[in-house]
Coordinates of N, CA and C in Angstrom, one line a residue:
Chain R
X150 N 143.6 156.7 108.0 CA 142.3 156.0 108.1 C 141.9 156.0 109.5
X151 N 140.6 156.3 109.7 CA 139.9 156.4 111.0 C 138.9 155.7 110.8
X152 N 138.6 154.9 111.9 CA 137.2 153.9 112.3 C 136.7 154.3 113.3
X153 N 135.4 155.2 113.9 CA 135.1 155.4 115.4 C 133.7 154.7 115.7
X154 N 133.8 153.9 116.5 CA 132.3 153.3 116.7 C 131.5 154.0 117.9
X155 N 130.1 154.0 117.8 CA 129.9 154.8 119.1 C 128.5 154.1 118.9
X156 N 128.0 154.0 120.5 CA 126.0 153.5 120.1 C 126.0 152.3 121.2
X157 N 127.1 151.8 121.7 CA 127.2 150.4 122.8 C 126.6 151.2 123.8
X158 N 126.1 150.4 124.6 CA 125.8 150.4 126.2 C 125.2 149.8 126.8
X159 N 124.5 149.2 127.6 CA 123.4 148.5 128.5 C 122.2 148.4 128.2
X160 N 121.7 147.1 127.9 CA 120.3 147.1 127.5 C 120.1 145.6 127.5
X161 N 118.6 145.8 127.9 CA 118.0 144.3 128.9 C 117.8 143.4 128.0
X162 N 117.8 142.2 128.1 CA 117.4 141.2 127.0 C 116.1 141.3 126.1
X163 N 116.5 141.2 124.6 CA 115.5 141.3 124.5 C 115.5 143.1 123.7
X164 N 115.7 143.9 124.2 CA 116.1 145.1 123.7 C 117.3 145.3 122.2
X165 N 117.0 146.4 121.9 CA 117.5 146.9 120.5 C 118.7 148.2 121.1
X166 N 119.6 148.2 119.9 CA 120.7 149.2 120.1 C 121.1 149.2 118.4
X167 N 121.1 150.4 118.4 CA 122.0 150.8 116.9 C 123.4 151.4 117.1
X168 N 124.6 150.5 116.7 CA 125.7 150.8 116.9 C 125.9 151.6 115.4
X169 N 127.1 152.6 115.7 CA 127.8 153.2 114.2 C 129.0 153.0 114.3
X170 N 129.5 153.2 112.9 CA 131.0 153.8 113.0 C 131.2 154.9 111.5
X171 N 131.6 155.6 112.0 CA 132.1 156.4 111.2 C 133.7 156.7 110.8
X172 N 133.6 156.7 109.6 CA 134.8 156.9 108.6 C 135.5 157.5 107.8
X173 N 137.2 157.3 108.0 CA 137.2 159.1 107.4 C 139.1 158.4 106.7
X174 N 139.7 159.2 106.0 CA 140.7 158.9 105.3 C 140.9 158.0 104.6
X175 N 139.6 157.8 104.2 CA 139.8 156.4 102.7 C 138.7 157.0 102.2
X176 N 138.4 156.2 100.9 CA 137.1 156.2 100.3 C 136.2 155.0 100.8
X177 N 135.2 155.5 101.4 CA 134.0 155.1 102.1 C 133.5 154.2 101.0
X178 N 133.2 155.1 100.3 CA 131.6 154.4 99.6 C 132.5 153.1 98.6
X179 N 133.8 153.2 98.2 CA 134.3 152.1 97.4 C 135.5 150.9 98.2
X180 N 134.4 150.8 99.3 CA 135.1 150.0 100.4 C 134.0 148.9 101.2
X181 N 134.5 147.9 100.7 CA 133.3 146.8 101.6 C 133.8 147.0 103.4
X182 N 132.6 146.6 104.3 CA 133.0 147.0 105.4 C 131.8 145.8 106.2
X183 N 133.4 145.5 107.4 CA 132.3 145.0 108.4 C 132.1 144.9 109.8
X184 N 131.4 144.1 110.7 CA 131.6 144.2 112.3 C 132.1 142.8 112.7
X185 N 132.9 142.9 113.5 CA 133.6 141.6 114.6 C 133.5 142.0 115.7
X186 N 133.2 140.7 116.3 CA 132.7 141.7 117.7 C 133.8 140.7 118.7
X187 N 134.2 140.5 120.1 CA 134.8 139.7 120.6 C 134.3 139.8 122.7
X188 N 133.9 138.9 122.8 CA 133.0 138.7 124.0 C 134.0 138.7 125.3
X189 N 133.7 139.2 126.2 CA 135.0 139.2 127.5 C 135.7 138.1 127.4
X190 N 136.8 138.1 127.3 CA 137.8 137.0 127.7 C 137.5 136.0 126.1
X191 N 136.9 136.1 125.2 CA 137.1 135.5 124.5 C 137.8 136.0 122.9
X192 N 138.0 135.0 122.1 CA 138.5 135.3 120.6 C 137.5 136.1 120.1
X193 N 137.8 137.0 119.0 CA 137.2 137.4 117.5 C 136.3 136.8 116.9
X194 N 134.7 137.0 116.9 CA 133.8 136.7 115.9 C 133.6 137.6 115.0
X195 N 133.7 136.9 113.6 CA 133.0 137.5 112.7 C 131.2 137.9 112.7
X196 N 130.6 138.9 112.8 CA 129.4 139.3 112.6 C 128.8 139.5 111.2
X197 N 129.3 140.6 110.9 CA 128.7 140.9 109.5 C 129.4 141.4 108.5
X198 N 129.1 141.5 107.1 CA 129.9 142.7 106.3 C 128.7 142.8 105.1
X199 N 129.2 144.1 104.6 CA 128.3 145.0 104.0 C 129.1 145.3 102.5
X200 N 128.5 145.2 101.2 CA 129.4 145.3 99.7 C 129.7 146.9 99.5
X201 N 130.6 147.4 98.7 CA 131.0 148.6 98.6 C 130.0 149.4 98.5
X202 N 129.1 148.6 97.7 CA 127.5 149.5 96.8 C 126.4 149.1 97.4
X203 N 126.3 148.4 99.1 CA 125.6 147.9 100.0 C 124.3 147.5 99.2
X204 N 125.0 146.9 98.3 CA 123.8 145.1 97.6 C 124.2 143.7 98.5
X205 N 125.6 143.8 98.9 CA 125.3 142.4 98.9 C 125.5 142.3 100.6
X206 N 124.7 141.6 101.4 CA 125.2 141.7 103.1 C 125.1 140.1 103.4
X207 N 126.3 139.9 104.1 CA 125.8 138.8 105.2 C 126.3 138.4 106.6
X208 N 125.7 137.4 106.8 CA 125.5 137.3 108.3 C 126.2 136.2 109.1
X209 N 127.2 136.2 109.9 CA 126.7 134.8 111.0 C 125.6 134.4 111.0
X210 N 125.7 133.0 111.1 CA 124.6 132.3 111.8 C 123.9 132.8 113.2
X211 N 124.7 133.4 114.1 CA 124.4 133.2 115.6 C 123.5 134.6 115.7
X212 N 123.7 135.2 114.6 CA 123.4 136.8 114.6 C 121.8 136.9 113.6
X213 N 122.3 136.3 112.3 CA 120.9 136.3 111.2 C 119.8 136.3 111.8
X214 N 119.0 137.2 111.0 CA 117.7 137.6 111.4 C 117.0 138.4 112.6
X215 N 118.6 138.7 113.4 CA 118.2 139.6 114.3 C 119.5 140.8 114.3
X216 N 119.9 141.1 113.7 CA 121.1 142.1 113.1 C 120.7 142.6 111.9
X217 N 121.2 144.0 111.6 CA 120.8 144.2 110.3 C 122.1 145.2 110.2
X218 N 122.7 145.3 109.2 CA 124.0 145.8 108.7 C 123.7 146.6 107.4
X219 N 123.9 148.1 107.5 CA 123.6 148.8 106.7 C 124.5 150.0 106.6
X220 N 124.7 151.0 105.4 CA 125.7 152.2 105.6 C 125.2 153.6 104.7
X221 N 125.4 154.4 104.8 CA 124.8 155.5 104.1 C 126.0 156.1 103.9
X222 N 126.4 155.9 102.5 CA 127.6 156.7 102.2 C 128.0 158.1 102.1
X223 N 126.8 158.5 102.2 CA 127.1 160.4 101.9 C 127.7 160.9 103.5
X224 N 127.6 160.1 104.4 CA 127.7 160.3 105.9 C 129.1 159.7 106.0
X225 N 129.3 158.3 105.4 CA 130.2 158.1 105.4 C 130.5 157.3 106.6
X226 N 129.2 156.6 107.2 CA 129.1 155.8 108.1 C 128.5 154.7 107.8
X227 N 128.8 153.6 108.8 CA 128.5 152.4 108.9 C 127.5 152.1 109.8
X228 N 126.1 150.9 109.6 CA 125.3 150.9 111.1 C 125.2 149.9 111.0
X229 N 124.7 149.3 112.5 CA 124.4 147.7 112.8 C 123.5 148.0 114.1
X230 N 122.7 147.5 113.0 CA 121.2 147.4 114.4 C 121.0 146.3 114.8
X231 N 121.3 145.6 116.2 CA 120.6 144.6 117.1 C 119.6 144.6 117.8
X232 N 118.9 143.7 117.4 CA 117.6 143.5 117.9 C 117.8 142.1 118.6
X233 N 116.3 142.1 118.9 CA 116.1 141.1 120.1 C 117.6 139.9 120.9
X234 N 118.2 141.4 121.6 CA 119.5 141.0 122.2 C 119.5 140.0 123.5
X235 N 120.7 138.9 123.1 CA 120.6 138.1 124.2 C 121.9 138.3 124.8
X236 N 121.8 137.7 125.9 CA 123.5 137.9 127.2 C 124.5 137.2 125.9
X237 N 124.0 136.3 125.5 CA 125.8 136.3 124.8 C 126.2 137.1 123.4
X238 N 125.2 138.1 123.8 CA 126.1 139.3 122.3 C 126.6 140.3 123.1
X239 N 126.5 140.0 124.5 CA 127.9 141.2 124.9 C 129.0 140.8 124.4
X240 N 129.9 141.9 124.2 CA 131.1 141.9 123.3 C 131.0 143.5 123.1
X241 N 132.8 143.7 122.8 CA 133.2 144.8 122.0 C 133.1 144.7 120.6
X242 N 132.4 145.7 119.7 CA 131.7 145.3 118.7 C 132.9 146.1 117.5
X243 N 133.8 145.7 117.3 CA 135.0 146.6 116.3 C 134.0 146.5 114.8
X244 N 134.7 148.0 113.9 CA 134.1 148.0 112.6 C 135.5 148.0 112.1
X245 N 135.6 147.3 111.0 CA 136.8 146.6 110.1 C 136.8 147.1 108.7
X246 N 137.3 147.5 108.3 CA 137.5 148.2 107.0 C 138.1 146.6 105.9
X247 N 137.4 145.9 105.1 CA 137.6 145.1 103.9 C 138.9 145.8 102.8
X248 N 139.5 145.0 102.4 CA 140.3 145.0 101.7 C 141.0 143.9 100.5
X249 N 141.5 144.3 99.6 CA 142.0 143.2 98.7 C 143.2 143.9 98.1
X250 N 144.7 142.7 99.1 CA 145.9 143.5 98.3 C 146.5 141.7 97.7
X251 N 147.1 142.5 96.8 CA 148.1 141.0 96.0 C 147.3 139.8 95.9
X252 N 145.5 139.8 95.7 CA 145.2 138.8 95.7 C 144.6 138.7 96.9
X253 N 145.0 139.1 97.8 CA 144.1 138.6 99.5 C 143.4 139.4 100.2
X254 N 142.2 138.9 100.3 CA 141.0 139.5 100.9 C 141.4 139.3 102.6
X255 N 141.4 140.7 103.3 CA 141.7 140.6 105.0 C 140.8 142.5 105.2
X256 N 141.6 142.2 106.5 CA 140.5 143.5 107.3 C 141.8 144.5 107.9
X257 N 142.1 145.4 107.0 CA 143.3 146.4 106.9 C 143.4 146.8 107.9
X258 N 142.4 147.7 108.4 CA 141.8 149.1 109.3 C 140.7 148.8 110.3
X259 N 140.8 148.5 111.6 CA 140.0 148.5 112.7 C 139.4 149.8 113.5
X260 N 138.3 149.5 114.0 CA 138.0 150.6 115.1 C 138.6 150.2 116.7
X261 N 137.9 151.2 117.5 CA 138.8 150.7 118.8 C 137.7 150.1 119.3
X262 N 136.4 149.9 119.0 CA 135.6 149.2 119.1 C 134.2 149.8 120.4
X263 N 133.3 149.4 120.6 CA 132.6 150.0 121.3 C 131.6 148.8 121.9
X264 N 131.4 148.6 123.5 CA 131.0 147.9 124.4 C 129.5 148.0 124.3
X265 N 128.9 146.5 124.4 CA 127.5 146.2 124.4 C 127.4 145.6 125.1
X266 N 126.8 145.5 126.7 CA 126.0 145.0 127.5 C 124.6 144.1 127.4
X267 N 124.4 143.5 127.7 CA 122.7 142.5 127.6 C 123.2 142.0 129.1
X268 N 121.7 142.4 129.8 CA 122.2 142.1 131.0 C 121.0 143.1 131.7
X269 N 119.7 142.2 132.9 CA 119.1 142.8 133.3 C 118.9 142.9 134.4
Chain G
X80 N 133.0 126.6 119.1 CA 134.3 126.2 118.4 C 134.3 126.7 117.7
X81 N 135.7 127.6 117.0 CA 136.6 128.0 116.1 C 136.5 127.2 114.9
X82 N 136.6 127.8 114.0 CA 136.7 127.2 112.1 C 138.3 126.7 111.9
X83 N 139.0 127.9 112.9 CA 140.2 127.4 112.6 C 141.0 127.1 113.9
X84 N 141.7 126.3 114.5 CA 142.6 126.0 115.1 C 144.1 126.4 115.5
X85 N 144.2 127.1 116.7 CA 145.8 127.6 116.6 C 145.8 127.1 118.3
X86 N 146.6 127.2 118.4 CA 147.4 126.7 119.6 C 147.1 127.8 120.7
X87 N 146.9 127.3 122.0 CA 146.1 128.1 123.3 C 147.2 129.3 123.4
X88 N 148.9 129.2 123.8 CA 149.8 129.8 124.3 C 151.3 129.4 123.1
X89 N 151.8 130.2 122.9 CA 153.4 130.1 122.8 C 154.3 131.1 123.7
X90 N 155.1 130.6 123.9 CA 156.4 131.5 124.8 C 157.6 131.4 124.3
X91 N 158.3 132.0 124.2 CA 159.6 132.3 123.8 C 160.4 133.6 124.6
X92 N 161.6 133.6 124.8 CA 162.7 134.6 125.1 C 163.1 135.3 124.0
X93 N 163.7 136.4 124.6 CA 163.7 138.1 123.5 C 165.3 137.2 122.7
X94 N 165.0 137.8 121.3 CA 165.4 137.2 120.3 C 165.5 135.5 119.8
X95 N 164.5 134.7 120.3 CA 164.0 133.6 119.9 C 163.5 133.7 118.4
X96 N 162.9 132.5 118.1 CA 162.5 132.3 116.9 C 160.9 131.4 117.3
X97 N 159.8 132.3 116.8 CA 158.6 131.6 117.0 C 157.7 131.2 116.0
X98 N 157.0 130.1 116.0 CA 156.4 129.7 115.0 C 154.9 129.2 115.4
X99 N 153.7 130.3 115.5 CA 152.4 129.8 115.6 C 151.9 129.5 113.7
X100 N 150.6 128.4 114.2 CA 150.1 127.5 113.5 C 148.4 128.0 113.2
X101 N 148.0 127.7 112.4 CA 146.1 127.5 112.5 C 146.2 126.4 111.0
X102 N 145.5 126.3 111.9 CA 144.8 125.0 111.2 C 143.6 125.0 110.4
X103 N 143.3 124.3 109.5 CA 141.7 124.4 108.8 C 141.0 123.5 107.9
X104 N 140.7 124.0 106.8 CA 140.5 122.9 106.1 C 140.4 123.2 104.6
X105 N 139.8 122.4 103.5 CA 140.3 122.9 102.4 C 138.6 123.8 101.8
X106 N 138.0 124.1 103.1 CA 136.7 125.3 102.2 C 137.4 126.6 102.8
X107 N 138.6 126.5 103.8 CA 138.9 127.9 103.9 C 140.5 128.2 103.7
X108 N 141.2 127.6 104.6 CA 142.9 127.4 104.5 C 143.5 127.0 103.2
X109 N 142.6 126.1 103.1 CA 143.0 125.3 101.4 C 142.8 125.6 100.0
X110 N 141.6 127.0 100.4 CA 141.1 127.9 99.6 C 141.6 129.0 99.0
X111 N 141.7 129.8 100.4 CA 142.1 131.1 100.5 C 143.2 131.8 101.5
X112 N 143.6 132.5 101.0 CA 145.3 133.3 101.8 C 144.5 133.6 103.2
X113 N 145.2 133.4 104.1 CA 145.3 134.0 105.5 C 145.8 135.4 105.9
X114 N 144.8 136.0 107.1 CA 145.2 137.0 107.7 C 145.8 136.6 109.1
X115 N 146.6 137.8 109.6 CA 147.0 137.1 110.7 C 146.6 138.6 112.0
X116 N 146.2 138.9 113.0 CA 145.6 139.9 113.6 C 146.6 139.9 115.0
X117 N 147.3 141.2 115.2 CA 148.0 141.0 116.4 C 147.4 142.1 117.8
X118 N 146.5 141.4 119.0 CA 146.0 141.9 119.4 C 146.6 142.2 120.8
X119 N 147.1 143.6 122.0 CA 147.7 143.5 122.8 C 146.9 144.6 123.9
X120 N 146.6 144.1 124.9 CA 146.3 144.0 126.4 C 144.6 144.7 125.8
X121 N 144.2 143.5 125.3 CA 143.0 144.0 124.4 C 142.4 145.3 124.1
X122 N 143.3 145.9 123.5 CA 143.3 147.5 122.2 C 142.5 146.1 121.1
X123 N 142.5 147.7 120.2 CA 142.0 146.9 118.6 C 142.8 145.9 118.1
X124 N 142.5 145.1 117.1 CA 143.3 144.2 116.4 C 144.3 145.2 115.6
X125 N 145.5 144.6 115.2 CA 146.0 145.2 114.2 C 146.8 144.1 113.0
X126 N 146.5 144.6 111.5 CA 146.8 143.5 110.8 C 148.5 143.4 110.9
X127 N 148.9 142.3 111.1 CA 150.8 141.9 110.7 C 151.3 141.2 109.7
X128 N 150.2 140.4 109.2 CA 150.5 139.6 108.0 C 149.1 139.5 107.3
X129 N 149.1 139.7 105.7 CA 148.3 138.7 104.8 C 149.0 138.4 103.8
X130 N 148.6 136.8 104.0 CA 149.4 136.4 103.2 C 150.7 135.4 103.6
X131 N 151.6 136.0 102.2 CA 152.9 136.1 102.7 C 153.4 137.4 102.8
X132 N 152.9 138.3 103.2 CA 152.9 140.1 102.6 C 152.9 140.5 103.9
X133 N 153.6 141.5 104.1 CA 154.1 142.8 105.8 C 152.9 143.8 105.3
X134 N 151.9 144.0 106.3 CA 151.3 145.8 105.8 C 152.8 146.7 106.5
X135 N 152.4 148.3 106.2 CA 153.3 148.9 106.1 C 153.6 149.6 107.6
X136 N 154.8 149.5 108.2 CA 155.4 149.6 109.2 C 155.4 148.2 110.7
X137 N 155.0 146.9 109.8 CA 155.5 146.0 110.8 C 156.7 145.5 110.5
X138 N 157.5 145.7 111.3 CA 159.3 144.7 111.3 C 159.3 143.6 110.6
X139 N 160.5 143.4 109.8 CA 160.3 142.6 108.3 C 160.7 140.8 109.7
X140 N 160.7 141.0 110.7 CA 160.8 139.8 111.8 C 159.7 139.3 111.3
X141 N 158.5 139.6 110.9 CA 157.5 138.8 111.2 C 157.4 138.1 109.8
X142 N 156.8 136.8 109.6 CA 156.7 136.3 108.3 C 155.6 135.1 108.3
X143 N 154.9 135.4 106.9 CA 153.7 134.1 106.8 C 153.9 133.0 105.6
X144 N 153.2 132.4 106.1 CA 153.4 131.0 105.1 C 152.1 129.9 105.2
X145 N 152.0 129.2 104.4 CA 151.1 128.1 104.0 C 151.0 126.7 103.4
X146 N 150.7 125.8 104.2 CA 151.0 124.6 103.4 C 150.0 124.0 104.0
X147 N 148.8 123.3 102.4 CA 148.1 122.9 102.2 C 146.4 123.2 103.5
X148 N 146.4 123.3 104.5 CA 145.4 123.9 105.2 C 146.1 124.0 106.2
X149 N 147.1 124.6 106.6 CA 147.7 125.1 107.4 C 148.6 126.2 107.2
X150 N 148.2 127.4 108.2 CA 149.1 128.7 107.9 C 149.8 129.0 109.1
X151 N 151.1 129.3 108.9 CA 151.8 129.7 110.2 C 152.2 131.2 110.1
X152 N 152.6 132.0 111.2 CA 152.9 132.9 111.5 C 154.5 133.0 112.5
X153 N 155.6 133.4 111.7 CA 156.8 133.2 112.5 C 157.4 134.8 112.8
X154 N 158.1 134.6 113.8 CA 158.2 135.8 114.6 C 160.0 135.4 114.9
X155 N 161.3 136.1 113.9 CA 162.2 135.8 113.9 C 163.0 137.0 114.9
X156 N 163.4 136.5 116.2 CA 163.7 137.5 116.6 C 163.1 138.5 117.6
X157 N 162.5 137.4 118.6 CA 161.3 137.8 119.2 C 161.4 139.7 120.5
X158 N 160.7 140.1 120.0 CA 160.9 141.0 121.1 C 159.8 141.0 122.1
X159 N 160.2 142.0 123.2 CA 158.7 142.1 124.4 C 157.8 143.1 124.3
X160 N 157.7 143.8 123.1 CA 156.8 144.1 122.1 C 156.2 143.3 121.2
X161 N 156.2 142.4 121.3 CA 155.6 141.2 120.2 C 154.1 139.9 121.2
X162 N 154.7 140.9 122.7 CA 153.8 139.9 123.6 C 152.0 139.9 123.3
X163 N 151.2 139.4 122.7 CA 149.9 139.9 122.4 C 149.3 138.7 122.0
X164 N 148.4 138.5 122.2 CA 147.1 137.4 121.1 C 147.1 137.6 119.8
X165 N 147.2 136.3 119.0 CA 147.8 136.3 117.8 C 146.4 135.3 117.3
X166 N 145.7 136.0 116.4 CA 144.1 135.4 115.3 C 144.8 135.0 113.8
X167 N 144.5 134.0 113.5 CA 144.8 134.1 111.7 C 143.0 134.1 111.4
X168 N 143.1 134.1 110.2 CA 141.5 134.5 109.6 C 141.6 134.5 107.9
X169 N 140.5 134.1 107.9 CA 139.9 133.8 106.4 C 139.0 134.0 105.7
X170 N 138.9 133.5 104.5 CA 137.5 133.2 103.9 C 137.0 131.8 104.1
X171 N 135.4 131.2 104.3 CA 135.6 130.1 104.5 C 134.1 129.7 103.3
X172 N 134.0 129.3 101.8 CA 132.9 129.0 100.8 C 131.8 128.3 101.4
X173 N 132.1 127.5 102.4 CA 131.2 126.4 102.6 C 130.0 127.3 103.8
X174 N 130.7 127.7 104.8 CA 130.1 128.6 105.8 C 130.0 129.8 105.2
X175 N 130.1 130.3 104.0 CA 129.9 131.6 103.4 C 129.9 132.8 104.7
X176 N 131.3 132.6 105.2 CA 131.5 133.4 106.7 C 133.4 133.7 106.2
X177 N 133.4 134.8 107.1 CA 135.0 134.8 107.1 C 134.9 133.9 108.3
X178 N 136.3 133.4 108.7 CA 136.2 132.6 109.9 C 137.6 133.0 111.0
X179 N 137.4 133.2 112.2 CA 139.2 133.1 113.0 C 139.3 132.1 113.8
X180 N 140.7 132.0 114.0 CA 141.1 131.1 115.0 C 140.9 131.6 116.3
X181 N 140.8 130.3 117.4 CA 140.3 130.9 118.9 C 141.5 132.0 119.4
X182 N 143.0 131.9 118.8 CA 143.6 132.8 119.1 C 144.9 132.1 119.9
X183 N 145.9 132.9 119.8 CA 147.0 131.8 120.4 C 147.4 133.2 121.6
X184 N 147.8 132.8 122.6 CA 148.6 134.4 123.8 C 150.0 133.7 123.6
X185 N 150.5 134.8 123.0 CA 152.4 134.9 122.6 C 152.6 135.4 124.1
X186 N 153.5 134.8 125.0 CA 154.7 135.3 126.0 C 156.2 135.9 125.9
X187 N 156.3 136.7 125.9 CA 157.6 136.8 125.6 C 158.3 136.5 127.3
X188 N 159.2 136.0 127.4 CA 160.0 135.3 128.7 C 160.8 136.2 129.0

């Protein structure tokens, strides 16, 4: 299993960035999937996740209505567009592969995650 | 603030016995099984426990457990490979969010 995210970089408040990740050694399309992102020096937020059959999406609070989380399975990637970005969504933005073993729902398979700046 | 609660630091010396905690309540701990995320010199997360269940290739040292909205994560046997930031995580119905703990930093001495 591979998670590679790519699409972070520097951008002013206020600005958009489409982060990916792309996936490979599992089956993509029959796998819910999502983003955590984790801000310098701090713990793990959950952001978003996306249903196997990308019907069902949701959001953090801190994020809703300015994130949008989507995947195209023939590509076999994952995307998360931020919009109207503020200084505290810098963070490394990891994509987390969903899972359900013996009953319990957790996040198997991580990316190595990829850096977003807000900052002008 | 965190959904869930775990302790700032633990430390222990190589072959101790350690036991981190999170805390929660009954829309998510009381609900649903715990993950536990072992994070070192901030690389990716990697999963160590769900559950009470090892994924495959973590040392059977590590072990999880649950009682009532609290889940701990014990480390029998501690090595200085084990030094890293330690997340448990959930589902949580009420916040219709998964949720983690602020995260505990394991020392190994």
């Amino acid at each position: 299993v591979q998670l590679l995210e790519s699409g972070g970089g520097l951008v002013q408040p206020g600005g958009s960035l489409r982060l990916s990740c792309a996936a490979s050694g599992f089956s993509f399309s029959t796998s819910a999937m999502n983003w955590v992102r984790q801000a310098p020096g701090r713990g793990l937020e959950w952001v978003s996740s996306l249903s196997d059959d990308g019907f069902t999406t949701k959001y953090a609070d801190s994020v809703k209505g300015r994130f949008l989380i989507s995947r195209d399975s023939s590509k076999n990637t994952l995307y998360l567009r931020l919009d109207s970005l503020r200084a505290e969504d810098t963070a490394v933005y990891y994509c987390a592969k969903e899972v359900e073993k013996r009953g319990v729902y957790f996040f198997d398979h991580w990316g190595q995650g990829t850096l977003v700046t807000v900052s002008s | 603030q965190s959904a869930l609660t775990q302790e700032a630091s633990v430390s222990g010396t190589v072959g101790q016995k350690v036991t981190l905690s999170c805390t929660g309540n009954s829309n998510n701990i009381g609900s649903y099984a715990v993950a536990w995320y072992q994070q070192t010199s901030r690389g990716a997360p990697k999963t160590v426990m769900f559950g009470n269940s090892l994924p495959s290739g973590i040392p059977d040292r590590f072990s999880g457990s649950k009682s009532g909205t609290t889940a701990s994560l014990t480390i029998s046997g501690l090595q200085p490979e084990d030094e890293a930031d330690y997340y448990c995580s959930t589902w949580d119905y009420s916040l219709n969010a998964w949720v983690f703990g602020g995260g505990t930093k394991l020392t190994v001495l």
